[in-house]
GROMACS .gro file of C-alpha atoms in nm:
model
  411
    1MET     CA    1   0.002  -0.001  -0.007
    2LYS     CA    2   0.124   0.350  -0.087
    3SER     CA    3   0.179   0.619   0.165
    4ASN     CA    4  -0.142   0.803   0.060
    5GLY     CA    5  -0.349   0.491   0.170
    6GLU     CA    6  -0.427   0.375  -0.195
    7GLU     CA    7  -0.347   0.015  -0.285
    8SER     CA    8  -0.072  -0.027  -0.547
    9VAL     CA    9  -0.169  -0.229  -0.861
   10PRO     CA   10  -0.007  -0.577  -0.848
   11LYS     CA   11   0.281  -0.632  -1.077
   12LEU     CA   12   0.287  -0.856  -1.370
   13ARG     CA   13   0.371  -1.239  -1.315
   14THR     CA   14   0.742  -1.315  -1.354
   15ASP     CA   15   0.673  -1.673  -1.474
   16ILE     CA   16   0.500  -1.589  -1.811
   17GLU     CA   17   0.672  -1.501  -2.154
   18PHE     CA   18   0.571  -1.222  -2.362
   19LEU     CA   19   0.658  -1.303  -2.715
   20PRO     CA   20   0.688  -1.039  -2.999
   21ALA     CA   21   0.400  -1.087  -3.247
   22SER     CA   22   0.201  -0.898  -3.513
   23TYR     CA   23  -0.178  -0.842  -3.528
   24GLN     CA   24  -0.333  -0.706  -3.845
   25GLY     CA   25  -0.013  -0.532  -3.926
   26THR     CA   26   0.045  -0.389  -3.596
   27ARG     CA   27   0.276  -0.463  -3.291
   28ALA     CA   28   0.149  -0.714  -3.038
   29LEU     CA   29   0.255  -0.975  -2.782
   30LEU     CA   30   0.174  -1.331  -2.738
   31VAL     CA   31   0.149  -1.450  -2.389
   32LYS     CA   32   0.298  -1.802  -2.304
   33ASP     CA   33   0.228  -1.953  -1.959
   34SER     CA   34   0.419  -2.277  -1.877
   35LEU     CA   35   0.217  -2.308  -1.547
   36GLY     CA   36  -0.104  -2.363  -1.752
   37LEU     CA   37  -0.329  -2.103  -1.583
   38ILE     CA   38  -0.373  -1.930  -1.932
   39GLN     CA   39  -0.538  -2.206  -2.143
   40GLU     CA   40  -0.598  -2.027  -2.459
   41PRO     CA   41  -0.341  -1.817  -2.659
   42ILE     CA   42  -0.367  -1.456  -2.548
   43VAL     CA   43  -0.256  -1.167  -2.787
   44LEU     CA   44  -0.205  -0.830  -2.640
   45LYS     CA   45  -0.236  -0.538  -2.871
   46GLY     CA   46  -0.312  -0.158  -2.893
   47GLU     CA   47  -0.372   0.039  -2.577
   48THR     CA   48  -0.330  -0.278  -2.359
   49LEU     CA   49   0.035  -0.276  -2.447
   50GLU     CA   50   0.074   0.076  -2.338
   51PHE     CA   51  -0.100  -0.009  -2.018
   52LEU     CA   52   0.126  -0.313  -1.948
   53SER     CA   53   0.435  -0.074  -1.975
   54LEU     CA   54   0.300   0.114  -1.666
   55ILE     CA   55   0.253  -0.192  -1.440
   56ASP     CA   56   0.539  -0.210  -1.203
   57GLY     CA   57   0.386  -0.298  -0.863
   58LYS     CA   58   0.423   0.062  -0.737
   59LYS     CA   59   0.135   0.268  -0.893
   60ASP     CA   60  -0.210   0.301  -0.784
   61ILE     CA   61  -0.528   0.365  -0.989
   62ARG     CA   62  -0.477   0.742  -0.989
   63ASP     CA   63  -0.105   0.715  -1.096
   64PHE     CA   64  -0.238   0.515  -1.394
   65GLN     CA   65  -0.500   0.771  -1.476
   66VAL     CA   66  -0.242   1.056  -1.454
   67GLU     CA   67   0.013   0.887  -1.681
   68LEU     CA   68  -0.250   0.760  -1.929
   69MET     CA   69  -0.392   1.114  -1.956
   70ARG     CA   70  -0.045   1.267  -2.007
   71ARG     CA   71   0.030   1.011  -2.284
   72LYS     CA   72  -0.318   1.106  -2.451
   73GLY     CA   73  -0.251   1.466  -2.449
   74GLY     CA   74  -0.478   1.539  -2.166
   75VAL     CA   75  -0.776   1.327  -2.267
   76PHE     CA   76  -0.967   1.232  -1.955
   77VAL     CA   77  -0.922   0.866  -1.839
   78SER     CA   78  -1.172   0.760  -1.576
   79SER     CA   79  -1.075   0.525  -1.264
   80GLU     CA   80  -1.343   0.289  -1.406
   81GLU     CA   81  -1.150   0.253  -1.739
   82VAL     CA   82  -0.839   0.168  -1.543
   83GLU     CA   83  -1.006  -0.085  -1.335
   84GLY     CA   84  -1.178  -0.225  -1.634
   85VAL     CA   85  -0.852  -0.309  -1.790
   86LEU     CA   86  -0.707  -0.437  -1.469
   87GLN     CA   87  -0.994  -0.674  -1.425
   88GLU     CA   88  -0.938  -0.820  -1.778
   89LEU     CA   89  -0.574  -0.863  -1.686
   90ASP     CA   90  -0.668  -1.031  -1.356
   91SER     CA   91  -0.921  -1.259  -1.519
   92ALA     CA   92  -0.648  -1.369  -1.759
   93PHE     CA   93  -0.418  -1.453  -1.487
   94LEU     CA   94  -0.147  -1.193  -1.592
   95LEU     CA   95  -0.119  -1.025  -1.235
   96ASP     CA   96   0.079  -1.135  -0.953
   97ASN     CA   97  -0.187  -1.129  -0.699
   98GLU     CA   98  -0.349  -1.349  -0.429
   99ARG     CA   99  -0.583  -1.511  -0.687
  100TYR     CA  100  -0.285  -1.609  -0.901
  101ARG     CA  101  -0.087  -1.737  -0.610
  102GLN     CA  102  -0.365  -1.954  -0.484
  103GLU     CA  103  -0.403  -2.122  -0.814
  104LYS     CA  104  -0.024  -2.165  -0.848
  105GLU     CA  105   0.005  -2.327  -0.516
  106ARG     CA  106  -0.283  -2.572  -0.607
  107ILE     CA  107  -0.114  -2.669  -0.932
  108ILE     CA  108   0.211  -2.717  -0.759
  109ALA     CA  109   0.049  -2.936  -0.475
  110GLU     CA  110  -0.155  -3.153  -0.719
  111TYR     CA  111   0.173  -3.209  -0.936
  112SER     CA  112   0.390  -3.309  -0.638
  113LEU     CA  113   0.157  -3.601  -0.561
  114LEU     CA  114   0.221  -3.759  -0.895
  115GLU     CA  115   0.488  -4.033  -0.905
  116VAL     CA  116   0.538  -4.028  -1.286
  117ARG     CA  117   0.631  -3.739  -1.517
  118LYS     CA  118   0.418  -3.808  -1.830
  119ALA     CA  119   0.548  -3.700  -2.180
  120SER     CA  120   0.421  -3.351  -2.231
  121HIS     CA  121   0.525  -3.313  -2.594
  122ALA     CA  122   0.405  -3.657  -2.745
  123GLY     CA  123   0.151  -3.587  -3.005
  124HIS     CA  124   0.276  -3.223  -3.064
  125SER     CA  125   0.665  -3.239  -3.122
  126TYR     CA  126   0.685  -3.606  -3.207
  127PRO     CA  127   0.432  -3.907  -3.253
  128GLU     CA  128   0.236  -4.016  -2.966
  129ASN     CA  129   0.184  -4.366  -3.096
  130THR     CA  130   0.476  -4.610  -3.005
  131ALA     CA  131   0.509  -4.771  -3.345
  132GLU     CA  132   0.501  -4.442  -3.524
  133LEU     CA  133   0.753  -4.297  -3.277
  134ARG     CA  134   0.997  -4.597  -3.319
  135SER     CA  135   0.971  -4.537  -3.706
  136TYR     CA  136   1.015  -4.170  -3.664
  137MET     CA  137   1.323  -4.208  -3.437
  138GLY     CA  138   1.471  -4.461  -3.676
  139SER     CA  139   1.515  -4.194  -3.925
  140PHE     CA  140   1.765  -4.022  -3.690
  141PHE     CA  141   1.982  -4.322  -3.695
  142SER     CA  142   2.030  -4.392  -4.075
  143GLN     CA  143   2.387  -4.383  -4.173
  144GLU     CA  144   2.383  -4.089  -4.399
  145GLU     CA  145   2.453  -3.765  -4.222
  146GLY     CA  146   2.507  -3.955  -3.904
  147ASP     CA  147   2.865  -4.094  -3.936
  148SER     CA  148   3.028  -4.121  -3.600
  149GLN     CA  149   3.331  -3.905  -3.537
  150GLN     CA  150   3.427  -4.086  -3.228
  151ILE     CA  151   3.805  -4.158  -3.208
  152LYS     CA  152   3.865  -4.527  -3.192
  153GLY     CA  153   3.972  -4.648  -2.850
  154LYS     CA  154   3.817  -4.342  -2.691
  155GLU     CA  155   3.521  -4.370  -2.449
  156VAL     CA  156   3.239  -4.124  -2.456
  157VAL     CA  157   3.188  -3.964  -2.118
  158ALA     CA  158   2.952  -3.680  -2.178
  159LEU     CA  159   2.755  -3.519  -2.478
  160ILE     CA  160   2.605  -3.183  -2.568
  161SER     CA  161   2.301  -3.210  -2.789
  162PRO     CA  162   2.035  -2.957  -2.897
  163HIS     CA  163   1.688  -2.936  -2.767
  164ILE     CA  164   1.546  -2.746  -3.064
  165ASP     CA  165   1.265  -2.873  -3.256
  166LEU     CA  166   1.349  -3.231  -3.350
  167ASP     CA  167   1.295  -3.183  -3.728
  168VAL     CA  168   1.475  -2.849  -3.732
  169GLY     CA  169   1.770  -2.996  -3.560
  170LYS     CA  170   1.758  -3.352  -3.721
  171ARG     CA  171   2.122  -3.342  -3.859
  172VAL     CA  172   2.283  -3.224  -3.551
  173TYR     CA  173   2.072  -3.463  -3.332
  174LYS     CA  174   2.190  -3.737  -3.558
  175ARG     CA  175   2.554  -3.641  -3.533
  176ALA     CA  176   2.520  -3.626  -3.142
  177TYR     CA  177   2.345  -3.959  -3.078
  178HIS     CA  178   2.540  -4.147  -3.337
  179VAL     CA  179   2.860  -4.130  -3.110
  180ILE     CA  180   2.688  -4.297  -2.809
  181ARG     CA  181   2.502  -4.575  -2.992
  182ASN     CA  182   2.763  -4.840  -2.882
  183SER     CA  183   2.765  -4.710  -2.515
  184SER     CA  184   2.579  -4.900  -2.249
  185PRO     CA  185   2.514  -4.666  -1.954
  186LYS     CA  186   2.345  -4.782  -1.660
  187ARG     CA  187   2.269  -4.433  -1.534
  188VAL     CA  188   2.242  -4.092  -1.710
  189PHE     CA  189   2.287  -3.747  -1.565
  190LEU     CA  190   2.049  -3.548  -1.790
  191LEU     CA  191   2.109  -3.160  -1.757
  192GLY     CA  192   1.847  -2.941  -1.933
  193THR     CA  193   1.752  -2.587  -1.960
  194GLY     CA  194   1.481  -2.489  -1.716
  195HIS     CA  195   1.306  -2.231  -1.940
  196SER     CA  196   1.043  -2.172  -1.674
  197LEU     CA  197   1.268  -2.192  -1.370
  198HIS     CA  198   1.293  -1.836  -1.237
  199GLU     CA  199   1.321  -1.855  -0.864
  200SER     CA  200   1.608  -2.113  -0.820
  201TYR     CA  201   1.922  -2.223  -0.996
  202ILE     CA  202   1.822  -2.585  -0.998
  203SER     CA  203   1.510  -2.803  -1.012
  204LEU     CA  204   1.521  -3.169  -0.928
  205THR     CA  205   1.252  -3.435  -0.937
  206GLU     CA  206   1.207  -3.788  -0.803
  207LYS     CA  207   0.939  -3.867  -1.065
  208ASP     CA  208   0.998  -4.156  -1.306
  209PHE     CA  209   0.977  -4.033  -1.668
  210GLU     CA  210   0.726  -4.197  -1.911
  211THR     CA  211   0.725  -4.158  -2.296
  212PRO     CA  212   0.550  -4.369  -2.567
  213LEU     CA  213   0.861  -4.575  -2.567
  214GLY     CA  214   0.840  -4.685  -2.191
  215LEU     CA  215   0.905  -4.582  -1.844
  216VAL     CA  216   1.248  -4.484  -1.725
  217LYS     CA  217   1.325  -4.495  -1.358
  218THR     CA  218   1.475  -4.199  -1.175
  219ASP     CA  219   1.753  -4.265  -0.938
  220LYS     CA  220   1.554  -4.131  -0.635
  221ASP     CA  221   1.821  -4.209  -0.380
  222PHE     CA  222   2.074  -3.995  -0.551
  223VAL     CA  223   1.825  -3.714  -0.617
  224LYS     CA  224   1.763  -3.706  -0.254
  225VAL     CA  225   2.141  -3.680  -0.195
  226LEU     CA  226   2.152  -3.383  -0.445
  227LYS     CA  227   1.861  -3.218  -0.274
  228LYS     CA  228   2.046  -3.216   0.056
  229ALA     CA  229   2.379  -3.115  -0.105
  230GLY     CA  230   2.214  -2.828  -0.297
  231GLU     CA  231   1.961  -2.711  -0.048
  232LYS     CA  232   2.049  -2.343  -0.097
  233VAL     CA  233   2.005  -2.371  -0.470
  234VAL     CA  234   1.748  -2.633  -0.545
  235SER     CA  235   1.373  -2.551  -0.588
  236HIS     CA  236   1.129  -2.678  -0.329
  237ASP     CA  237   0.899  -2.792  -0.591
  238ASP     CA  238   0.942  -2.973  -0.923
  239ILE     CA  239   0.667  -2.811  -1.127
  240THR     CA  240   0.927  -2.679  -1.379
  241HIS     CA  241   0.976  -3.035  -1.508
  242ARG     CA  242   0.605  -3.075  -1.591
  243LYS     CA  243   0.616  -2.914  -1.942
  244GLU     CA  244   0.989  -2.878  -2.005
  245HIS     CA  245   1.109  -3.033  -2.335
  246SER     CA  246   1.490  -3.011  -2.295
  247ILE     CA  247   1.513  -3.331  -2.098
  248GLU     CA  248   1.208  -3.507  -2.270
  249PHE     CA  249   1.364  -3.478  -2.609
  250GLN     CA  250   1.692  -3.641  -2.505
  251LEU     CA  251   1.496  -3.918  -2.334
  252ILE     CA  252   1.343  -4.053  -2.652
  253PHE     CA  253   1.675  -4.066  -2.821
  254LEU     CA  254   1.823  -4.251  -2.517
  255GLN     CA  255   1.520  -4.511  -2.516
  256SER     CA  256   1.556  -4.549  -2.885
  257LEU     CA  257   1.926  -4.664  -2.826
  258PHE     CA  258   1.917  -4.841  -2.490
  259GLY     CA  259   1.538  -4.914  -2.423
  260SER     CA  260   1.443  -4.817  -2.073
  261ASP     CA  261   1.714  -5.022  -1.889
  262PHE     CA  262   1.892  -4.733  -1.727
  263SER     CA  263   1.812  -4.488  -1.451
  264LEU     CA  264   1.790  -4.117  -1.483
  265VAL     CA  265   1.900  -3.816  -1.289
  266PRO     CA  266   1.701  -3.528  -1.431
  267ILE     CA  267   1.849  -3.181  -1.357
  268LEU     CA  268   1.695  -2.866  -1.497
  269CYS     CA  269   1.920  -2.557  -1.468
  270GLY     CA  270   1.773  -2.211  -1.429
  271SER     CA  271   1.948  -1.884  -1.543
  272PHE     CA  272   2.274  -1.765  -1.420
  273HIS     CA  273   2.237  -1.429  -1.589
  274LYS     CA  274   2.148  -1.232  -1.268
  275VAL     CA  275   2.489  -1.318  -1.135
  276LEU     CA  276   2.678  -1.314  -1.457
  277GLU     CA  277   2.883  -1.012  -1.354
  278GLN     CA  278   2.918  -1.094  -0.989
  279PHE     CA  279   3.080  -1.434  -1.038
  280SER     CA  280   3.318  -1.605  -1.278
  281ARG     CA  281   3.194  -1.976  -1.260
  282PRO     CA  282   2.918  -2.183  -1.107
  283LEU     CA  283   3.146  -2.295  -0.823
  284ASP     CA  284   3.156  -1.934  -0.694
  285ILE     CA  285   2.774  -1.908  -0.645
  286PRO     CA  286   2.691  -1.975  -0.293
  287GLY     CA  287   2.547  -2.328  -0.263
  288MET     CA  288   2.629  -2.436  -0.612
  289ASP     CA  289   2.970  -2.582  -0.489
  290ASN     CA  290   2.817  -2.836  -0.268
  291PHE     CA  291   2.570  -2.944  -0.544
  292LEU     CA  292   2.838  -2.979  -0.812
  293GLU     CA  293   3.074  -3.140  -0.585
  294ALA     CA  294   2.805  -3.410  -0.507
  295LEU     CA  295   2.747  -3.468  -0.881
  296LYS     CA  296   3.110  -3.487  -0.958
  297LEU     CA  297   3.199  -3.732  -0.686
  298SER     CA  298   2.907  -3.968  -0.786
  299TRP     CA  299   3.011  -3.946  -1.149
  300ALA     CA  300   3.385  -4.019  -1.073
  301GLU     CA  301   3.289  -4.324  -0.862
  302ASP     CA  302   3.069  -4.463  -1.120
  303GLY     CA  303   3.307  -4.421  -1.417
  304PRO     CA  304   3.171  -4.540  -1.752
  305GLU     CA  305   2.845  -4.672  -1.603
  306THR     CA  306   2.721  -4.303  -1.574
  307LEU     CA  307   2.682  -4.087  -1.887
  308ILE     CA  308   2.625  -3.712  -1.877
  309ILE     CA  309   2.409  -3.538  -2.139
  310ALA     CA  310   2.321  -3.173  -2.171
  311GLY     CA  311   2.021  -3.086  -2.382
  312VAL     CA  312   2.089  -2.718  -2.472
  313ASP     CA  313   2.072  -2.459  -2.745
  314PHE     CA  314   2.306  -2.185  -2.808
  315SER     CA  315   2.237  -1.828  -2.925
  316HIS     CA  316   1.872  -1.685  -2.974
  317ILE     CA  317   1.878  -1.375  -3.188
  318GLY     CA  318   1.619  -1.142  -3.347
  319PRO     CA  319   1.308  -0.965  -3.261
  320LYS     CA  320   1.152  -1.266  -3.119
  321PHE     CA  321   1.429  -1.267  -2.847
  322GLY     CA  322   1.420  -0.896  -2.764
  323HIS     CA  323   1.657  -0.762  -3.029
  324ASN     CA  324   1.566  -0.449  -3.236
  325GLN     CA  325   1.732  -0.591  -3.547
  326HIS     CA  326   1.675  -0.891  -3.761
  327ALA     CA  327   1.875  -1.213  -3.697
  328LEU     CA  328   2.027  -1.187  -4.050
  329SER     CA  329   2.218  -0.883  -3.952
  330MET     CA  330   2.355  -1.051  -3.645
  331LEU     CA  331   2.466  -1.390  -3.810
  332THR     CA  332   2.838  -1.301  -3.837
  333GLU     CA  333   2.879  -1.192  -3.484
  334THR     CA  334   2.658  -1.465  -3.354
  335LYS     CA  335   2.870  -1.731  -3.526
  336SER     CA  336   3.191  -1.565  -3.395
  337HIS     CA  337   3.036  -1.554  -3.029
  338ASP     CA  338   2.934  -1.933  -3.068
  339GLU     CA  339   3.282  -2.029  -3.187
  340LEU     CA  340   3.465  -1.879  -2.873
  341LEU     CA  341   3.195  -2.060  -2.664
  342ILE     CA  342   3.262  -2.384  -2.826
  343GLU     CA  343   3.635  -2.356  -2.812
  344ALA     CA  344   3.602  -2.290  -2.445
  345ILE     CA  345   3.365  -2.586  -2.415
  346CYS     CA  346   3.594  -2.830  -2.598
  347ASN     CA  347   3.881  -2.712  -2.371
  348LYS     CA  348   3.664  -2.759  -2.057
  349ASP     CA  349   3.760  -2.403  -1.966
  350VAL     CA  350   3.459  -2.283  -1.756
  351LYS     CA  351   3.617  -1.951  -1.683
  352SER     CA  352   3.684  -1.845  -2.033
  353PHE     CA  353   3.308  -1.972  -2.123
  354TRP     CA  354   3.176  -1.763  -1.851
  355ALA     CA  355   3.400  -1.454  -1.940
  356GLU     CA  356   3.273  -1.463  -2.309
  357LEU     CA  357   2.910  -1.433  -2.173
  358GLN     CA  358   3.035  -1.147  -1.950
  359GLY     CA  359   3.201  -0.969  -2.237
  360THR     CA  360   2.874  -0.975  -2.431
  361LYS     CA  361   2.654  -0.902  -2.124
  362GLY     CA  362   2.431  -1.200  -2.231
  363ARG     CA  363   2.327  -1.046  -2.545
  364PHE     CA  364   2.296  -1.344  -2.748
  365ASN     CA  365   2.053  -1.531  -2.516
  366VAL     CA  366   2.243  -1.851  -2.478
  367CYS     CA  367   1.976  -2.049  -2.312
  368GLY     CA  368   2.213  -2.337  -2.239
  369PHE     CA  369   2.456  -2.121  -2.050
  370SER     CA  370   2.390  -2.254  -1.695
  371ALA     CA  371   2.365  -2.624  -1.801
  372ILE     CA  372   2.696  -2.619  -1.998
  373ALA     CA  373   2.868  -2.422  -1.732
  374CYS     CA  374   2.768  -2.695  -1.477
  375LEU     CA  375   2.870  -2.960  -1.711
  376LEU     CA  376   3.206  -2.806  -1.749
  377GLU     CA  377   3.249  -2.809  -1.361
  378ILE     CA  378   3.176  -3.172  -1.343
  379LEU     CA  379   3.397  -3.305  -1.631
  380ASP     CA  380   3.756  -3.405  -1.541
  381SER     CA  381   3.989  -3.602  -1.760
  382SER     CA  382   3.832  -3.573  -2.097
  383GLN     CA  383   3.849  -3.379  -2.439
  384GLY     CA  384   3.582  -3.210  -2.612
  385HIS     CA  385   3.520  -3.234  -2.993
  386LEU     CA  386   3.276  -3.040  -3.207
  387LEU     CA  387   3.050  -3.285  -3.413
  388ASP     CA  388   2.828  -3.030  -3.585
  389TYR     CA  389   2.684  -2.666  -3.550
  390ASP     CA  390   2.384  -2.519  -3.721
  391ILE     CA  391   2.164  -2.208  -3.722
  392TRP     CA  392   1.783  -2.228  -3.778
  393GLN     CA  393   1.626  -1.914  -3.919
  394GLU     CA  394   1.276  -1.841  -3.867
  395GLU     CA  395   1.159  -1.630  -4.148
  396PRO     CA  396   0.821  -1.517  -4.021
  397THR     CA  397   0.988  -1.355  -3.703
  398GLN     CA  398   1.307  -1.276  -3.862
  399SER     CA  399   1.481  -1.462  -3.568
  400ALA     CA  400   1.736  -1.744  -3.535
  401VAL     CA  401   1.858  -2.010  -3.286
  402SER     CA  402   2.197  -2.175  -3.298
  403PHE     CA  403   2.278  -2.519  -3.169
  404ALA     CA  404   2.558  -2.777  -3.165
  405ALA     CA  405   2.661  -3.145  -3.092
  406ILE     CA  406   2.972  -3.180  -2.884
  407VAL     CA  407   3.121  -3.505  -2.744
  408PHE     CA  408   3.362  -3.556  -2.462
  409GLU     CA  409   3.582  -3.852  -2.466
  410THR     CA  410   3.851  -3.992  -2.251
  411GLU     CA  411   4.189  -3.840  -2.302
   0.00000   0.00000   0.00000
């Protein structure tokens, strides 16, 4: 409440995405809600966009009236008009108020009771029917374009694979998973990008994972160990896993190769961008050291029986990702940026990797930043090799995403 006794208008939710869009030739925003409170797509346009720009959690109704009248050149705006727009935003679950928080708690509580994480992208990103999915995945393991670059006598210990749309990244996915087709892991540490993980650095779950290809058991005992070791950085709930694709996409490749006879340690990594300038590596972040040491120790004890995979993409450029220029005009500098990142990754140089992101102030929106940085802290005596790299350009939005396949083998 403000000092004048008026209640401030709640701020916007921080767990929704506003994606640039166009509506009848004018600027608009498409709202994406990973929590699922917003069921149907919402397109915000016109005066609503101007209204959104004023919502900061500090203004009251009168502040909105004054600012809107100023922007309209003195045209009167009634309190009823302001309240009407706010009611629409509240009904759409866009505001961070008590109504939203109660619904969020309900969804989290209901999800926490489930023992299995069901495939959320089956039937949308890949076939839901088991036979159709097996046939579809078989196309990723044909020999053309998928030749292994694994060095004879070397053992694969870790892999970086994309998590972009499967058809878009098909060639790079092929290169990634061909190098582990002769492996036989008993356990997989699967690091993914927690796209909707905003309040913690790490999200873990003890749920088993089910896809049309079967059920993969989660190593619940070790997840409990990680939760205890990372109590300062691990989220108190696992709702982020519910609709996240970065782990699910890797899982159907692993099941295509190894069936479901391995256990999983599913780890979603939230953003490190808010501490990008403050630290120089994940181990410097309070609480991350114990978490990463627990991971590294378990992996070292297990040796070849545990494989590490990071499902990540690299740069995201263009208007869709907040830039005021088209991706085409950024391609040259994006490729140079990615090359420096990949060089640091292959050399397992986590400080140089982090420093490159610092130098660009995170301008290229590398969504795999945190997962890759954590991977580099875990790896020990291995050498990285770039298998493939590509950039997908989305013409309608004039935006682009880069991604790569990188393998780490014993030295």
